[in-house]
Short mmCIF file of C-alpha atoms in Angstrom, two decimals:
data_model
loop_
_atom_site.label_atom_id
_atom_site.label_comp_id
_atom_site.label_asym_id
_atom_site.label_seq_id
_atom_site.Cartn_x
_atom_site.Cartn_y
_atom_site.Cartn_z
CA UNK D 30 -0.25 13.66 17.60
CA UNK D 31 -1.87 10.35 16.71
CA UNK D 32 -0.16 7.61 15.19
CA UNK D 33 -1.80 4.73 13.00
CA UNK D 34 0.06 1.40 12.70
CA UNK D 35 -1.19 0.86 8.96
CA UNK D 36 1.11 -1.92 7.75
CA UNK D 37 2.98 -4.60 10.57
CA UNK D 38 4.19 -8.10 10.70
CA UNK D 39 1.24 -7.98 13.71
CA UNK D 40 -2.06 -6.76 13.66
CA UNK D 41 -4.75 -6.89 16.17
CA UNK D 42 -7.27 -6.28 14.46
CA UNK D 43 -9.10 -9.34 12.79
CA UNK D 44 -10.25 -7.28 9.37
CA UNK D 45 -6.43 -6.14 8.83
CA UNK D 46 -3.80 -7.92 7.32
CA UNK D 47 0.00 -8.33 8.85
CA UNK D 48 2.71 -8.58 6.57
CA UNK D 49 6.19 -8.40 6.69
CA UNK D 50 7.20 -4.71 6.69
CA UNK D 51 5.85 -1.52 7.91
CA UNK D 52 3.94 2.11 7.43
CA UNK D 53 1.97 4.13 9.90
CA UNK D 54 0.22 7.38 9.20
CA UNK D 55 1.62 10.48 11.82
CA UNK D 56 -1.37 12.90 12.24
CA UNK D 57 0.20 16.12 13.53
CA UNK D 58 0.24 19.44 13.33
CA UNK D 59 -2.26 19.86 11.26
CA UNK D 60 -0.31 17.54 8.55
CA UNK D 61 -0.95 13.90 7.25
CA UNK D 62 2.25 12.09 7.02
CA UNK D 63 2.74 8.53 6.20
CA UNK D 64 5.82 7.01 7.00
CA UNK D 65 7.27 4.17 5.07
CA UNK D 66 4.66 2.22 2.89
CA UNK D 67 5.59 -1.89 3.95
CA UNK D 68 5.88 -4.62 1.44
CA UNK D 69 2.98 -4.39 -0.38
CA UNK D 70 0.55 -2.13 -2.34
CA UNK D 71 -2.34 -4.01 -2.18
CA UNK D 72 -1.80 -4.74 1.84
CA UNK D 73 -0.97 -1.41 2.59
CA UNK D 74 -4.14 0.25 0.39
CA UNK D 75 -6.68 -2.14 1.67
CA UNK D 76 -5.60 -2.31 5.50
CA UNK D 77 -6.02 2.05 4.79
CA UNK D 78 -9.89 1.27 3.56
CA UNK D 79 -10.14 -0.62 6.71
CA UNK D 80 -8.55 1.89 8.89
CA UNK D 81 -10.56 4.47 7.00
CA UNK D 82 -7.50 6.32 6.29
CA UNK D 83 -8.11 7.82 2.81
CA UNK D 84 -4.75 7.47 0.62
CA UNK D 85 -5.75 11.03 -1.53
CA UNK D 86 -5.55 13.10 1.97
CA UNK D 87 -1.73 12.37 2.91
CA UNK D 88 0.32 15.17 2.03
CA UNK D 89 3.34 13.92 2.48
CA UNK D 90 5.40 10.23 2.43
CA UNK D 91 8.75 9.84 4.27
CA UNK D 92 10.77 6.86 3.55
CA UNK D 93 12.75 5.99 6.17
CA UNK D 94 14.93 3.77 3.93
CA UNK D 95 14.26 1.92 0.33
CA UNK D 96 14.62 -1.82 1.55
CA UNK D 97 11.55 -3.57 -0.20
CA UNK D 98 9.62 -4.17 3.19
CA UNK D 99 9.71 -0.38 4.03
CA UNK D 100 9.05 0.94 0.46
CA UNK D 101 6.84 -1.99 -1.78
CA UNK D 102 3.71 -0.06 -1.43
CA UNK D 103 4.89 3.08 -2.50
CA UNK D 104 4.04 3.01 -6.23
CA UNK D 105 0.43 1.46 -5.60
CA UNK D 106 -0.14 4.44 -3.16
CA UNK D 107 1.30 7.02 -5.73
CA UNK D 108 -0.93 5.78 -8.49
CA UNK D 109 -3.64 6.98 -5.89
CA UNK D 110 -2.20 10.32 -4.79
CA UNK D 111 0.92 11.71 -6.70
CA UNK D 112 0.21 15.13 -5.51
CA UNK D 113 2.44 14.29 -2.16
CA UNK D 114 5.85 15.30 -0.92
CA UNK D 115 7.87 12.52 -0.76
CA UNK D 116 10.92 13.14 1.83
CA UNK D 117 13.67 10.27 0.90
CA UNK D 118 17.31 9.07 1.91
CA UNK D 119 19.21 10.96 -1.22
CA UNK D 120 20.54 7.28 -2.95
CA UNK D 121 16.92 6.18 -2.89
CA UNK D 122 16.47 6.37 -6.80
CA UNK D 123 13.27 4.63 -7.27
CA UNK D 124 11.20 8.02 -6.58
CA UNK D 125 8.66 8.49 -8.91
CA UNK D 126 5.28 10.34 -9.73
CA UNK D 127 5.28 12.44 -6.86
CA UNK D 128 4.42 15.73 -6.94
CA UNK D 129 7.73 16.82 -4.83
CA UNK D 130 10.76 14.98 -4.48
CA UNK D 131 13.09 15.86 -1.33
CA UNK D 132 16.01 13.98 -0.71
CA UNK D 133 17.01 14.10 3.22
CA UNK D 134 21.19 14.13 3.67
CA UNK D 135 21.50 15.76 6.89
CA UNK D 136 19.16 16.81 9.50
CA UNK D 137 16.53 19.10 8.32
CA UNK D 138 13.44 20.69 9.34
CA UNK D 139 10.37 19.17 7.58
CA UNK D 140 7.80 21.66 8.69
CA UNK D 141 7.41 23.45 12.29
CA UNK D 142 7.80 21.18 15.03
CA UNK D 143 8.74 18.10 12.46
CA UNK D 144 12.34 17.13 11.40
CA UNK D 145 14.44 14.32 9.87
CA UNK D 146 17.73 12.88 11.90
CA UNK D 147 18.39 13.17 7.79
CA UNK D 148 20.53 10.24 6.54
CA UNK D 149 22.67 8.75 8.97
CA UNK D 150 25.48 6.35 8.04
CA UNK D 151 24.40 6.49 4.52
CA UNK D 152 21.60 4.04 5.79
CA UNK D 153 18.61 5.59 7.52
CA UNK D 154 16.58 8.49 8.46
CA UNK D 155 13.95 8.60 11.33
CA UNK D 156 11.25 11.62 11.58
CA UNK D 157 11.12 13.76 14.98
CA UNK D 158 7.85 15.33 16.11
CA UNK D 159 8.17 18.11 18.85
CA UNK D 160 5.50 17.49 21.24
CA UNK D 161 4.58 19.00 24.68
CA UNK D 162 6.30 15.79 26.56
CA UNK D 163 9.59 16.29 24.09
CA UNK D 164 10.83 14.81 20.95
CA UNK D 165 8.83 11.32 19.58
CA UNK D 166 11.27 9.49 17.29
CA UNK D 167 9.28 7.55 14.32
CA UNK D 168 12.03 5.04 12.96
CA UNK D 169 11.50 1.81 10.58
CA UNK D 170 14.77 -0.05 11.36
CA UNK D 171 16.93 1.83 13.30
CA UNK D 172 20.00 0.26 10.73
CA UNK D 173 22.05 3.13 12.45
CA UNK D 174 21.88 2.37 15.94
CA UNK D 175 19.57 3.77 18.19
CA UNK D 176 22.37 5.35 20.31
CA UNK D 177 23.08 7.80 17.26
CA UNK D 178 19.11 8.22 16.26
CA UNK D 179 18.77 9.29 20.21
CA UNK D 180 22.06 11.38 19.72
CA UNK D 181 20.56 13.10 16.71
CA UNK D 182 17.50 13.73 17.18
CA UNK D 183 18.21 15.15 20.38
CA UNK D 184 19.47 18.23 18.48
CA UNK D 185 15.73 19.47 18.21
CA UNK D 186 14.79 19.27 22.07
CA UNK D 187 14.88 16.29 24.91
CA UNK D 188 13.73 12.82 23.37
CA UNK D 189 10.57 11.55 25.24
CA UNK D 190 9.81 8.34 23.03
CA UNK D 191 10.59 6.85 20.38
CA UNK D 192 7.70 4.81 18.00
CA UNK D 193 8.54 2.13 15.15
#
């Protein structure tokens, strides 16, 4: 699995620009995922030209939760690629263009090895990679505690990190 910060309120790189929010792209299991999609279109879009991540390749978008610095990129990226899944908390109604739209309630198996905690408290979901080591947790906010992200995603096999 490799992870790429793509949007942060930090960056260490010079060339990239932090912002208030945040998206990463999860490369695993033969899948491009990108997770949440910050505050901004034209942050997120240009710190992926500078990361050489190439928007049109991501096959799927999970939104961990639609508060503006998690989800304000999202319809600049879709105007790019609207041929994605897009995995969402099920009262996120600002879903548009994509090719798929999933809403997330309860835990659910994304794809082999790759899950959602689904919506917990009505708030949040996090995505769960199975990977040699255990369970990585990917989580924007963790609005729902991390005691009851840990609790959940521990339902798919022992947690070994978490990421977020």
């Amino acid at each position: 699995m490799k992870i790429t910060i793509v949007y942060d309120n930090t960056a260490l790189r010079k060339d990239l620009q932090a912002d208030w929010g945040f998206s990463a792209l999860i490369q695993v299991k033969g899948r491009d995922i990108l997770f949440d999609t910050g505050a901004n279109g034209d942050i997120l879009l240009s710190n992926m030209k500078k990361l050489k991540v190439n928007p049109e390749e991501i096959e799927d978008v999970f939104i961990s939760h639609p508060h503006w610095d998690h989800i304000g990129g999202l319809s600049s990226f879709l105007q790019l690629n609207n041929k994605v899944k897009l995995w969402i908390p099920s009262y996120f109604s600002g879903a548009k263009n994509a090719r798929e739209v999933i809403e997330v309630k309860k835990p659910t198996k994304l794809y082999e090895g790759i899950y959602s905690t689904g919506e917990l408290e009505g708030v949040e979901q996090s995505l769960c990679v199975e990977t040699e080591k255990g369970i990585v947790i990917i989580a924007g906010c963790s609005h729902p505690r991390m005691e009851l992200i840990l609790k959940t995603a521990s339902q798919f096999g022992k947690v070994y990190g978490i990421v977020g």
